PDB file of C-alpha atoms in Angstrom:
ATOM      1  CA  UNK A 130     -89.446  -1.992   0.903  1.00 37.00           C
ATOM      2  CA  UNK A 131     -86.145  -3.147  -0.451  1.00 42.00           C
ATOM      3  CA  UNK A 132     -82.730  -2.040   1.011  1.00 39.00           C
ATOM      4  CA  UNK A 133     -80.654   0.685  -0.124  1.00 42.00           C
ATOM      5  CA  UNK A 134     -78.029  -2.506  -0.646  1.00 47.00           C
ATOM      6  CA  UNK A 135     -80.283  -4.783  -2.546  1.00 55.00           C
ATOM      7  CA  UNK A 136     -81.488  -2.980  -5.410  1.00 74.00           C
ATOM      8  CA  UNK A 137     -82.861  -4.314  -8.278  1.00 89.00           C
ATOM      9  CA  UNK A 138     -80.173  -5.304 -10.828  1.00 93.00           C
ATOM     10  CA  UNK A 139     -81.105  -2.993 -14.020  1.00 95.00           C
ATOM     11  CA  UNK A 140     -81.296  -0.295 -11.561  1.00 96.00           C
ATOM     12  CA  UNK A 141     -77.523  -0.960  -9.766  1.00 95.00           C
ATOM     13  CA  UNK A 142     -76.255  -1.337 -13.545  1.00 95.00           C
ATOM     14  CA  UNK A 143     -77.800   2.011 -14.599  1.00 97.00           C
ATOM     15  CA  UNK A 144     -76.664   3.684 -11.850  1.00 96.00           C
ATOM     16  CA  UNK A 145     -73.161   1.934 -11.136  1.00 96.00           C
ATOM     17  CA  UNK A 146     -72.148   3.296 -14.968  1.00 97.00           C
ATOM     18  CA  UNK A 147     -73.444   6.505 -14.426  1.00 97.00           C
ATOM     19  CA  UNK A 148     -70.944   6.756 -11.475  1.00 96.00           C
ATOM     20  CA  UNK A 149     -67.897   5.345 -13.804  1.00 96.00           C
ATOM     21  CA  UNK A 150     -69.076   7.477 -16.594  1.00 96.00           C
ATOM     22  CA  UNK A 151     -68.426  10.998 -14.391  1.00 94.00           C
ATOM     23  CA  UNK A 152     -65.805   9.879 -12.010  1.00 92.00           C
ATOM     24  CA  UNK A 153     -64.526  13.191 -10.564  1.00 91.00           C
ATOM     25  CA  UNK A 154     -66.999  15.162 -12.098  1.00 92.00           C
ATOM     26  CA  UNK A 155     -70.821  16.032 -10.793  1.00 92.00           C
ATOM     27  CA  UNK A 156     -72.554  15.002 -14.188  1.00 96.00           C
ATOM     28  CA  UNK A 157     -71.384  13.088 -16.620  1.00 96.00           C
ATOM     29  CA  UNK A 158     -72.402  13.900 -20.223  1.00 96.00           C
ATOM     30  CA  UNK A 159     -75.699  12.571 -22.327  1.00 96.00           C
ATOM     31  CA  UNK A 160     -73.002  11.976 -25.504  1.00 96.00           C
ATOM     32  CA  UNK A 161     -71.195   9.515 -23.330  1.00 96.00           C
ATOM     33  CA  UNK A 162     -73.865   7.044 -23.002  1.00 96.00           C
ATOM     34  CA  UNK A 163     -73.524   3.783 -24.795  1.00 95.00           C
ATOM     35  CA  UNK A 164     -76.205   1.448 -24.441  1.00 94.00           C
ATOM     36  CA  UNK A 165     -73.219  -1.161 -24.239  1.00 93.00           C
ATOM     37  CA  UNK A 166     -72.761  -0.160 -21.091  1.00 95.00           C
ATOM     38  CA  UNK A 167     -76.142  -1.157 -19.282  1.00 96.00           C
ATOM     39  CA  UNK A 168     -76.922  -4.012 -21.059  1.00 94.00           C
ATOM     40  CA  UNK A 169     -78.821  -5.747 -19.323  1.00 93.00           C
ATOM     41  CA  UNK A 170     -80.981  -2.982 -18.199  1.00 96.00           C
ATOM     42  CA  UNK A 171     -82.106  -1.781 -21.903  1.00 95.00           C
ATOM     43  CA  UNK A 172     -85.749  -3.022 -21.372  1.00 95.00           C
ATOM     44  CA  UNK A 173     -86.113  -0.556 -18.423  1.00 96.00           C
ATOM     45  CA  UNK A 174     -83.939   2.363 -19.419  1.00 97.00           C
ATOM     46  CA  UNK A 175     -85.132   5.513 -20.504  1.00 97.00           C
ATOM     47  CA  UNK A 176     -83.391   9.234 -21.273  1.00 97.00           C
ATOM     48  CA  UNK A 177     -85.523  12.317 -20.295  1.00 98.00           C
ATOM     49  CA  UNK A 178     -85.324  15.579 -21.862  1.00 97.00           C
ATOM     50  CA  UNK A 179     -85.892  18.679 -19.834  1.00 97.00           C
ATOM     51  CA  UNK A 180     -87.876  21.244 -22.193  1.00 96.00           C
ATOM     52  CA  UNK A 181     -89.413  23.495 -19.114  1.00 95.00           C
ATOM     53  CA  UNK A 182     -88.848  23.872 -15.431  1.00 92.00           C
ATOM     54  CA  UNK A 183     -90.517  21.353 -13.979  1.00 92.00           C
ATOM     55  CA  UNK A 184     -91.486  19.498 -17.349  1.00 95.00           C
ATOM     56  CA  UNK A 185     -89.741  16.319 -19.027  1.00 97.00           C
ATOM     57  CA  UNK A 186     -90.373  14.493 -21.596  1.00 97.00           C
ATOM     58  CA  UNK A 187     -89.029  10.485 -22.715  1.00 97.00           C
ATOM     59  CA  UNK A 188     -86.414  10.902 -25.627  1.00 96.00           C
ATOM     60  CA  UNK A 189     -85.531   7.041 -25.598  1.00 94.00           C
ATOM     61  CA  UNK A 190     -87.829   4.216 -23.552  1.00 95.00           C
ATOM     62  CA  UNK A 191     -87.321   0.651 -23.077  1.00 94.00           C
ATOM     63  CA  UNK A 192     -90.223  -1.617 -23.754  1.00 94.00           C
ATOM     64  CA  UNK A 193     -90.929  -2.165 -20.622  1.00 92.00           C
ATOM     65  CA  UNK A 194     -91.895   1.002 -20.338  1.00 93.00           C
ATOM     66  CA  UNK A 195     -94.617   0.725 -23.424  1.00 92.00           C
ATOM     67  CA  UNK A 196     -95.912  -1.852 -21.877  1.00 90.00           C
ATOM     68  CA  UNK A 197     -96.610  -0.509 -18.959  1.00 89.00           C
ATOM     69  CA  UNK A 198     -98.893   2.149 -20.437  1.00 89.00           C
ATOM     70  CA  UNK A 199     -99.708  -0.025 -23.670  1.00 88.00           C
ATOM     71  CA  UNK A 200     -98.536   2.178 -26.009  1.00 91.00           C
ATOM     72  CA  UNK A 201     -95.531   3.992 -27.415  1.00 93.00           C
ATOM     73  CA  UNK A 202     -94.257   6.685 -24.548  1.00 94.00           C
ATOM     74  CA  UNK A 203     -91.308   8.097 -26.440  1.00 94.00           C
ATOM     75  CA  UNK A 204     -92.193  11.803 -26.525  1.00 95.00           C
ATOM     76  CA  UNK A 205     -94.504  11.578 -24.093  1.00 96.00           C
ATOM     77  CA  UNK A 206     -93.913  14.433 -20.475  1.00 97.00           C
ATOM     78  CA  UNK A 207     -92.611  11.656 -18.241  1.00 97.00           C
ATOM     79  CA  UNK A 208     -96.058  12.834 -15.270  1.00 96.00           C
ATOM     80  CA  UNK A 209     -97.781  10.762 -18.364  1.00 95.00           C
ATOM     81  CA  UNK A 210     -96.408   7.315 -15.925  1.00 95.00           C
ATOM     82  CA  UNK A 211     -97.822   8.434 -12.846  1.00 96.00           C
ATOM     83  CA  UNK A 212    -101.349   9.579 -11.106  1.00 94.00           C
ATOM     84  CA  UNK A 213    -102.588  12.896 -10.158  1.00 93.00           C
ATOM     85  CA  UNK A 214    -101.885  12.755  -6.815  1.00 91.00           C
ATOM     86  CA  UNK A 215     -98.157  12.010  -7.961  1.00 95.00           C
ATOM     87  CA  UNK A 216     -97.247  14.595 -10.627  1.00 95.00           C
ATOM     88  CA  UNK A 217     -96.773  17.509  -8.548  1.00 94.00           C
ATOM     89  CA  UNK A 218     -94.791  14.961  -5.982  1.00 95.00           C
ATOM     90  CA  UNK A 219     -92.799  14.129  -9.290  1.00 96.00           C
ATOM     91  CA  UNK A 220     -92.241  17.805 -10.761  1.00 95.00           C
ATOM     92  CA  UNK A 221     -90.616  19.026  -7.246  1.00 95.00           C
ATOM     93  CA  UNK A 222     -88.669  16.015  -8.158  1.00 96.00           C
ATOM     94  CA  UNK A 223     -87.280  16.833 -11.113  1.00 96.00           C
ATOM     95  CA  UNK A 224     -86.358  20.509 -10.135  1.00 95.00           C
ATOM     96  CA  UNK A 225     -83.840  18.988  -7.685  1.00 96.00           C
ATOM     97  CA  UNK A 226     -82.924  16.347 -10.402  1.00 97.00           C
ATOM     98  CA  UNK A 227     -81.797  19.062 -12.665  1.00 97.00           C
ATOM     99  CA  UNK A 228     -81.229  22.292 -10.519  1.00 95.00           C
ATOM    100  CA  UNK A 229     -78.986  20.824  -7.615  1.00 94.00           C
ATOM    101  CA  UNK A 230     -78.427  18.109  -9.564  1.00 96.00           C
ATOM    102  CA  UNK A 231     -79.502  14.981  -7.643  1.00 97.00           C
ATOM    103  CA  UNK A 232     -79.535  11.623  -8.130  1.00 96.00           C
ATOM    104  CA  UNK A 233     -83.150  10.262  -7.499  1.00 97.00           C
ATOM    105  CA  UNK A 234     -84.951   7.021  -6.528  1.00 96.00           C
ATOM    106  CA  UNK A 235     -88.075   6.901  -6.022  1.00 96.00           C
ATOM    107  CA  UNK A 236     -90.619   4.008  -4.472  1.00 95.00           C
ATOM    108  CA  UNK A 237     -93.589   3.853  -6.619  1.00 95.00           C
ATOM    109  CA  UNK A 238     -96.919   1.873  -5.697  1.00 93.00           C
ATOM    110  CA  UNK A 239     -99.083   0.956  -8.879  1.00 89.00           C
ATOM    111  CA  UNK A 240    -102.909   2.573  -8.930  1.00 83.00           C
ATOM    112  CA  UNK A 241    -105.442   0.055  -8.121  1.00 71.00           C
ATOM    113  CA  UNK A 242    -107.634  -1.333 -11.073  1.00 60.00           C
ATOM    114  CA  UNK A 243    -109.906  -3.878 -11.448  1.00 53.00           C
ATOM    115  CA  UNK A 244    -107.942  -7.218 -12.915  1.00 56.00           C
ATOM    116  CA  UNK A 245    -104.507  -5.862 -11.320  1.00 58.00           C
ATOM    117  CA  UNK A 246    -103.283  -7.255  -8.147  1.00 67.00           C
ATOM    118  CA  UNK A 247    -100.790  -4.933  -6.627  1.00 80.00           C
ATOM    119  CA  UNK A 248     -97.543  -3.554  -8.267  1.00 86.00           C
ATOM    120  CA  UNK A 249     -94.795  -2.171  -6.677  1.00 89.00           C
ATOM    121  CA  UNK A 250     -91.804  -0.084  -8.511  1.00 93.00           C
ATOM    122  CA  UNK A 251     -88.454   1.946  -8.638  1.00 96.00           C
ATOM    123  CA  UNK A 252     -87.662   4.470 -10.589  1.00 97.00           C
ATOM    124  CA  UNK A 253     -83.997   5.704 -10.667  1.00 97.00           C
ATOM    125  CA  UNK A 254     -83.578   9.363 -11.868  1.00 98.00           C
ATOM    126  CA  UNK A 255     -79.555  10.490 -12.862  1.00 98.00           C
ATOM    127  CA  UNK A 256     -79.096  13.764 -14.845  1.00 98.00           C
ATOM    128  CA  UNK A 257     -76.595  14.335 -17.463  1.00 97.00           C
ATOM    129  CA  UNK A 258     -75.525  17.604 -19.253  1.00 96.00           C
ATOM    130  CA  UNK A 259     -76.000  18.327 -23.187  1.00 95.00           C
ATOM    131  CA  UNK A 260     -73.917  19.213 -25.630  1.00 92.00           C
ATOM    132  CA  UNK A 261     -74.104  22.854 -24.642  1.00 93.00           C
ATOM    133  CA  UNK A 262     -73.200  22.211 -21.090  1.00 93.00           C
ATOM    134  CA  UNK A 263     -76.553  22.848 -19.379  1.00 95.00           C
ATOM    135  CA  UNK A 264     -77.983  19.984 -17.002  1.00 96.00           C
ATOM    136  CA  UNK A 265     -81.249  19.056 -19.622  1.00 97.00           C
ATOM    137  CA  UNK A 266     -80.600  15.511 -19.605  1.00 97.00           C
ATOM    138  CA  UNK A 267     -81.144  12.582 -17.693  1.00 98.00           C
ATOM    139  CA  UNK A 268     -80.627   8.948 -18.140  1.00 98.00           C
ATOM    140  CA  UNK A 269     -83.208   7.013 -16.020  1.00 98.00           C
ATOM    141  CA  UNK A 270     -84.682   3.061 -15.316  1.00 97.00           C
ATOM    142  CA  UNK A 271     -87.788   1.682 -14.257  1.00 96.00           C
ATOM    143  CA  UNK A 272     -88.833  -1.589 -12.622  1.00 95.00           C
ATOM    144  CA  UNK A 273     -91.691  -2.783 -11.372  1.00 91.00           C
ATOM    145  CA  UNK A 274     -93.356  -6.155 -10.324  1.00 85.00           C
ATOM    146  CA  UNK A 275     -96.957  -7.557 -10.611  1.00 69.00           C
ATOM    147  CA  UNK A 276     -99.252  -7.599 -13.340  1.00 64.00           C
ATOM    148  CA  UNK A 277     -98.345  -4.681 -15.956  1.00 64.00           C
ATOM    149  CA  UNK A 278    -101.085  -5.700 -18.306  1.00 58.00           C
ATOM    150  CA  UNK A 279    -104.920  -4.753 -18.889  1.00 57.00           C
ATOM    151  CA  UNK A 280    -107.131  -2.406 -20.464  1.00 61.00           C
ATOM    152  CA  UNK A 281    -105.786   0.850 -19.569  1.00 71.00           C
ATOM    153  CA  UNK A 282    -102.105   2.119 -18.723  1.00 86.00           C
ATOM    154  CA  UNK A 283    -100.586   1.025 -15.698  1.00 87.00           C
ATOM    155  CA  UNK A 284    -100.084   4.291 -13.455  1.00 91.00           C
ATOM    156  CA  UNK A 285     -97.916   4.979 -10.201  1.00 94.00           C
ATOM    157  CA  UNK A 286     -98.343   6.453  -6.817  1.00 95.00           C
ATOM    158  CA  UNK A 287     -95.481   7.896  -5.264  1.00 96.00           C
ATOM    159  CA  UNK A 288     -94.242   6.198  -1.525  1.00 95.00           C
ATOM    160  CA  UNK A 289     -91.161   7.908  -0.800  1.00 94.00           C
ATOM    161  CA  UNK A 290     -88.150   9.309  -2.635  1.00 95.00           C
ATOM    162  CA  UNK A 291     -84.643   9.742  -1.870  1.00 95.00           C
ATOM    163  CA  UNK A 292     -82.612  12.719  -2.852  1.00 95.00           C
ATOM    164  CA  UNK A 293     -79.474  12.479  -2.886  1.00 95.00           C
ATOM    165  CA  UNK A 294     -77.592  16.090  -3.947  1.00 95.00           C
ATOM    166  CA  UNK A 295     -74.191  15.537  -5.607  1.00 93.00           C
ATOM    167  CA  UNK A 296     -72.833  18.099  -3.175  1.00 75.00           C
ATOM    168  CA  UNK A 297     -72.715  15.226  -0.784  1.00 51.00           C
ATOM    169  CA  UNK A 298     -75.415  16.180   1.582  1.00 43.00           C
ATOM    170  CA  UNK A 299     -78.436  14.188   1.331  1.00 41.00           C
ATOM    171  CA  UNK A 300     -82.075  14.679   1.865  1.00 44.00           C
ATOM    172  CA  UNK A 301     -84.157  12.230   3.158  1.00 41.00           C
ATOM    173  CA  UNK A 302     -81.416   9.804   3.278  1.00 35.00           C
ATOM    174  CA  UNK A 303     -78.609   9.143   5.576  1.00 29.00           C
ATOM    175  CA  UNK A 304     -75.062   9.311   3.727  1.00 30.00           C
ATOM    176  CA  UNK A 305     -73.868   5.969   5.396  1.00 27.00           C
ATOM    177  CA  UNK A 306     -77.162   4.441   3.687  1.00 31.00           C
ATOM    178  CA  UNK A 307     -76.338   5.650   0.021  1.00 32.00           C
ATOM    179  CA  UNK A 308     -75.962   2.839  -2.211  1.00 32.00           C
ATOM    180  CA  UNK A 309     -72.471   2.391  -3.251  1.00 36.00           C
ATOM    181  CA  UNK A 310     -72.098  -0.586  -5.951  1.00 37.00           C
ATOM    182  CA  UNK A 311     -70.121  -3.442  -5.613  1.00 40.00           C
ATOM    183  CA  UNK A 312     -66.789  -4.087  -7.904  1.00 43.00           C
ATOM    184  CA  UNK A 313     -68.641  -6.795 -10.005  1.00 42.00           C
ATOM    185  CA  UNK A 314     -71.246  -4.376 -11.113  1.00 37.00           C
ATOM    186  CA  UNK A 315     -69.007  -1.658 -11.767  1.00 39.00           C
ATOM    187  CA  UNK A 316     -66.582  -3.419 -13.450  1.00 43.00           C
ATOM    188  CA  UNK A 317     -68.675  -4.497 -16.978  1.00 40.00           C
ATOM    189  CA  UNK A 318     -69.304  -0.529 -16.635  1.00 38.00           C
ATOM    190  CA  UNK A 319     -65.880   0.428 -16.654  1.00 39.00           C
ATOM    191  CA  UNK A 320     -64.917  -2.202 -19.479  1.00 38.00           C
ATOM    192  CA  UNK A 321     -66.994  -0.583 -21.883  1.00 34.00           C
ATOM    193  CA  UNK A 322     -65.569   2.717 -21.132  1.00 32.00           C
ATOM    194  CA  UNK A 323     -61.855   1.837 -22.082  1.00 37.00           C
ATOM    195  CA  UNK A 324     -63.226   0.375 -25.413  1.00 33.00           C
ATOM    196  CA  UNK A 325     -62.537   2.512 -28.867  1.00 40.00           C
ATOM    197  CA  UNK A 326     -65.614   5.210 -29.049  1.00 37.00           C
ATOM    198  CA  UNK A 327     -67.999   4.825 -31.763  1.00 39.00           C
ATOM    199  CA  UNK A 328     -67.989   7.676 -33.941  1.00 41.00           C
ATOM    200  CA  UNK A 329     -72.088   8.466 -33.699  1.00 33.00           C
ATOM    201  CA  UNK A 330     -74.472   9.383 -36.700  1.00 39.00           C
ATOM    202  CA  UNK A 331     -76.379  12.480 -36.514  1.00 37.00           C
ATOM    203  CA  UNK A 332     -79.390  12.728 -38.551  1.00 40.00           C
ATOM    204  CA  UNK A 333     -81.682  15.943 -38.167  1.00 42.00           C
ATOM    205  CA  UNK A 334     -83.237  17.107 -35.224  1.00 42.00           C
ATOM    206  CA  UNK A 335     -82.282  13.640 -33.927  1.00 43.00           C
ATOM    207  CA  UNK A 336     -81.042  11.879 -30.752  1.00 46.00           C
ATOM    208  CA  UNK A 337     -77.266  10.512 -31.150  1.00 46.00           C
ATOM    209  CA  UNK A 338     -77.443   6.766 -31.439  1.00 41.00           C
ATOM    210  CA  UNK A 339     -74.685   4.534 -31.708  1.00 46.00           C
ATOM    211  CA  UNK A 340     -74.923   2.543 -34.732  1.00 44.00           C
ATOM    212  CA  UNK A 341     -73.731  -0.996 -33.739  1.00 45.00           C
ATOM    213  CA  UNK A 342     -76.573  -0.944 -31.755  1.00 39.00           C
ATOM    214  CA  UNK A 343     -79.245   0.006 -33.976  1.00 39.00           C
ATOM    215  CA  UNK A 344     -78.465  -3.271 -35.585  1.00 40.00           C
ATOM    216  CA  UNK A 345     -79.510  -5.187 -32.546  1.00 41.00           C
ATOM    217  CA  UNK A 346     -83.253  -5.717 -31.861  1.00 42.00           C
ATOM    218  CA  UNK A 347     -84.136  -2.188 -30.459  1.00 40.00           C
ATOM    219  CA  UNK A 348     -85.045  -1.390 -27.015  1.00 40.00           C
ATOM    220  CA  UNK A 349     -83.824   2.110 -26.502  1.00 47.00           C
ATOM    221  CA  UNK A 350     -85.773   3.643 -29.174  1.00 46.00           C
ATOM    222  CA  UNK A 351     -85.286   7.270 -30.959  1.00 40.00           C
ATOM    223  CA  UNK A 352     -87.319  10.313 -30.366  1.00 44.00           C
ATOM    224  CA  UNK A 353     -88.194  12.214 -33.461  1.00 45.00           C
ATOM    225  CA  UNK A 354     -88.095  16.235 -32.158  1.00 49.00           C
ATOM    226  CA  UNK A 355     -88.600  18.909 -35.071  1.00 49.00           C
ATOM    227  CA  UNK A 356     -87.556  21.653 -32.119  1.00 44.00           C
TER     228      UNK A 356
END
């Protein structure tokens, strides 16, 4: 299992601009993402939408998450990635991702299949507030090694998780092991923040996406929601 210290890159980056994006605050906001800003982690990135207490669904998805279950996940309740066994593991989850609000990262061991060898994941969890204030948002990335393809979707077990409460107090996890990132991963992060914003376009009863980016081959890709 790999150190609090040595996580994978697209994770740190998510996670390192998520802490330069709220500073003092507890949660940053779901308008102040710019895919700019984690780069390099696009592939792996998702944003969840909160539509029920214990239910989430994906708004954006990297490809890496399609592939992973061979098809298109966007709209999809975010339980859809992982088994049975898992989904009431991962809805107790997501009540302290949103309710306390928590950061989460969670250690994810694929489901055995025949033609897969084993697969091992992270999934980082960070929640951000709407545009009305309330904390229905959350900006997430997934790794994984190992074979991803086959017949069926690729689906995860839960090993451990690590709940960190913004309060400061952490559960499962002792506060001198929370990952802190260093200066040359924050850094990019911050850089993109002092840039001009991008005035976003808002079609109907769509996500806000910044258009320089929709120029560029797209990872991040837009939820349709007629809510």
């Amino acid at each position: 299992m790999r150190a609090l210290d040595m996580k994978h890159p697209a994770i740190a980056q998510v996670e390192a601009y998520w802490e330069a994006l709220r500073g003092n605050r507890n949660v940053p906001l779901r308008s102040e993402i710019d895919p700019r800003g984690i780069d390099q982690a696009l592939e792996n990135a998702f944003i969840l939408e909160r539509i029920a207490p214990s239910v989430a669904r994906f708004r954006l998805a990297g490809m890496h998450l399609n592939d992973l279950m061979g098809m298109e996940v966007r709209g999809m309740p975010v339980t859809s990635l992982f088994t049975g066994d898992s989904r009431t593991k991962l809805t107790d989850t997501l009540e302290h991702l949103f309710e306390e609000p928590a950061k989460v990262l969670l250690r994810l061991t694929g489901e055995h299949a025949a033609g897969r060898g084993k697969t091992s994941g992270e999934m980082l969890l960070l929640p951000l507030r709407s545009d009305l204030g309330d904390i229905s948002r959350a900006i997430g990335c997934l790794v994984s090694d190992g074979r991803i393809g086959g017949k069926s979707p690729l689906r995860f077990n839960i090993s451990g998780a690590e709940i960190t409460p913004l309060s400061g107090v952490s559960r499962g996890t002792r506060s001198s092991n929370v990952y802190k990132a260093p200066d040359e991963v924050i850094a990019p992060a911050q850089a993109a923040l002092q840039e001009e914003a991008k005035e976003y376009q808002v079609a109907p009863s769509n996500e806000d996406v910044d258009p320089n980016v929709a120029k560029r081959p797209a990872y991040l890709r837009l939820v349709h929601d007629n809510t």
